Each structure stands twice: as C-alpha cells, then as structure tokens.
Tab-separated table of C-alpha atoms in Angstrom:
chain	number	residue	atom	x	y	z
U	1	MET	CA	107.123	92.546	0.910
U	2	LEU	CA	105.918	89.055	1.805
U	3	GLU	CA	103.040	87.642	-0.179
U	4	LYS	CA	100.347	85.793	1.753
U	5	THR	CA	99.072	82.647	0.102
U	6	LEU	CA	96.164	80.432	0.973
U	7	PRO	CA	96.188	76.655	0.807
U	8	PRO	CA	94.138	75.084	-1.986
U	9	PHE	CA	90.446	74.499	-1.323
U	10	ALA	CA	89.772	70.945	-0.176
U	11	SER	CA	88.552	68.712	-3.001
U	12	ASP	CA	86.341	66.600	-0.724
U	13	VAL	CA	84.145	69.517	0.464
U	14	LEU	CA	80.771	69.835	-1.226
U	15	THR	CA	79.864	73.263	-2.571
U	16	HIS	CA	76.733	74.707	-4.105
U	17	LEU	CA	76.063	77.553	-6.509
U	18	LEU	CA	74.989	80.716	-4.689
U	19	LEU	CA	72.169	82.429	-6.552
U	20	ILE	CA	72.370	86.211	-6.852
U	21	ILE	CA	68.995	87.913	-6.513
U	22	ASP	CA	68.573	91.518	-7.649
U	23	TYR	CA	66.184	93.334	-5.337
U	24	GLU	CA	65.577	96.044	-7.948
U	25	PHE	CA	63.910	93.388	-10.122
U	26	ILE	CA	61.906	92.056	-7.183
U	27	LYS	CA	60.567	95.570	-6.528
U	28	ILE	CA	59.293	95.889	-10.105
U	29	ASN	CA	57.630	92.458	-9.883
U	30	ASP	CA	59.922	90.705	-12.387
U	31	GLN	CA	58.529	87.152	-12.423
U	32	ALA	CA	61.807	85.494	-13.453
U	33	GLU	CA	63.633	87.093	-10.510
U	34	ILE	CA	60.814	86.203	-8.121
U	35	GLU	CA	60.956	82.576	-9.297
U	36	MET	CA	64.731	82.540	-8.825
U	37	LEU	CA	64.316	83.861	-5.263
U	38	TRP	CA	61.670	81.202	-4.573
U	39	GLU	CA	64.013	78.518	-5.921
U	40	ALA	CA	66.889	79.754	-3.769
U	41	ALA	CA	64.713	79.987	-0.668
U	42	THR	CA	63.034	76.590	-1.021
U	43	THR	CA	65.913	74.441	-2.270
U	44	VAL	CA	69.237	75.937	-1.231
U	45	GLY	CA	68.236	78.139	1.693
U	46	PHE	CA	70.891	80.743	0.868
U	47	TRP	CA	71.207	83.516	-1.671
U	48	TYR	CA	73.042	86.787	-2.212
U	49	LEU	CA	70.769	89.820	-2.394
U	50	LYS	CA	72.119	92.769	-4.353
U	51	ASN	CA	70.765	96.294	-4.911
U	52	HIS	CA	68.952	96.299	-1.572
U	53	ASP	CA	70.318	99.698	-0.420
U	54	ALA	CA	70.800	98.395	3.126
U	55	ASP	CA	74.450	99.441	2.975
U	56	GLN	CA	73.265	103.054	3.259
U	57	ASP	CA	72.044	102.276	6.776
U	58	VAL	CA	75.338	100.786	7.969
U	59	GLN	CA	77.881	103.002	9.710
U	60	VAL	CA	81.465	102.015	9.027
U	61	GLY	CA	84.180	103.198	11.333
U	62	ASN	CA	85.175	103.307	14.965
C-alpha cells in the first residue's frame, strides 16, 4: 500500500495559537473561560468551541 505524505509546512507563513473555548464552562459562568473567549474574540478573531452539542443537530450521510 502506498503511503501519502505531505510536504513540510512553509517556514515563512505566520501562524497563531488557536484558543480552545469550552462552552460547558461558559454556560456555568466560569469567569476565566469567559475572559479567554473575550480575548480570542477581540484579539485573534478565531477560536475553537468545544462541548457545544451542535454536532447532535448535524446529519451525516448521503
């Protein structure tokens, strides 16, 4: 079986840390998580939201 390989990531491309926000903590009003979300929203503009349960609403298949 042939193995697929990817070329190395370019060294001249800027990257930024992606903050991971836990929605379960947002729902219980965890101030540290809320501050982290605010930081992500106002400085980076991107974040990964986990434990949001939206995947239950998505139908996968044909």
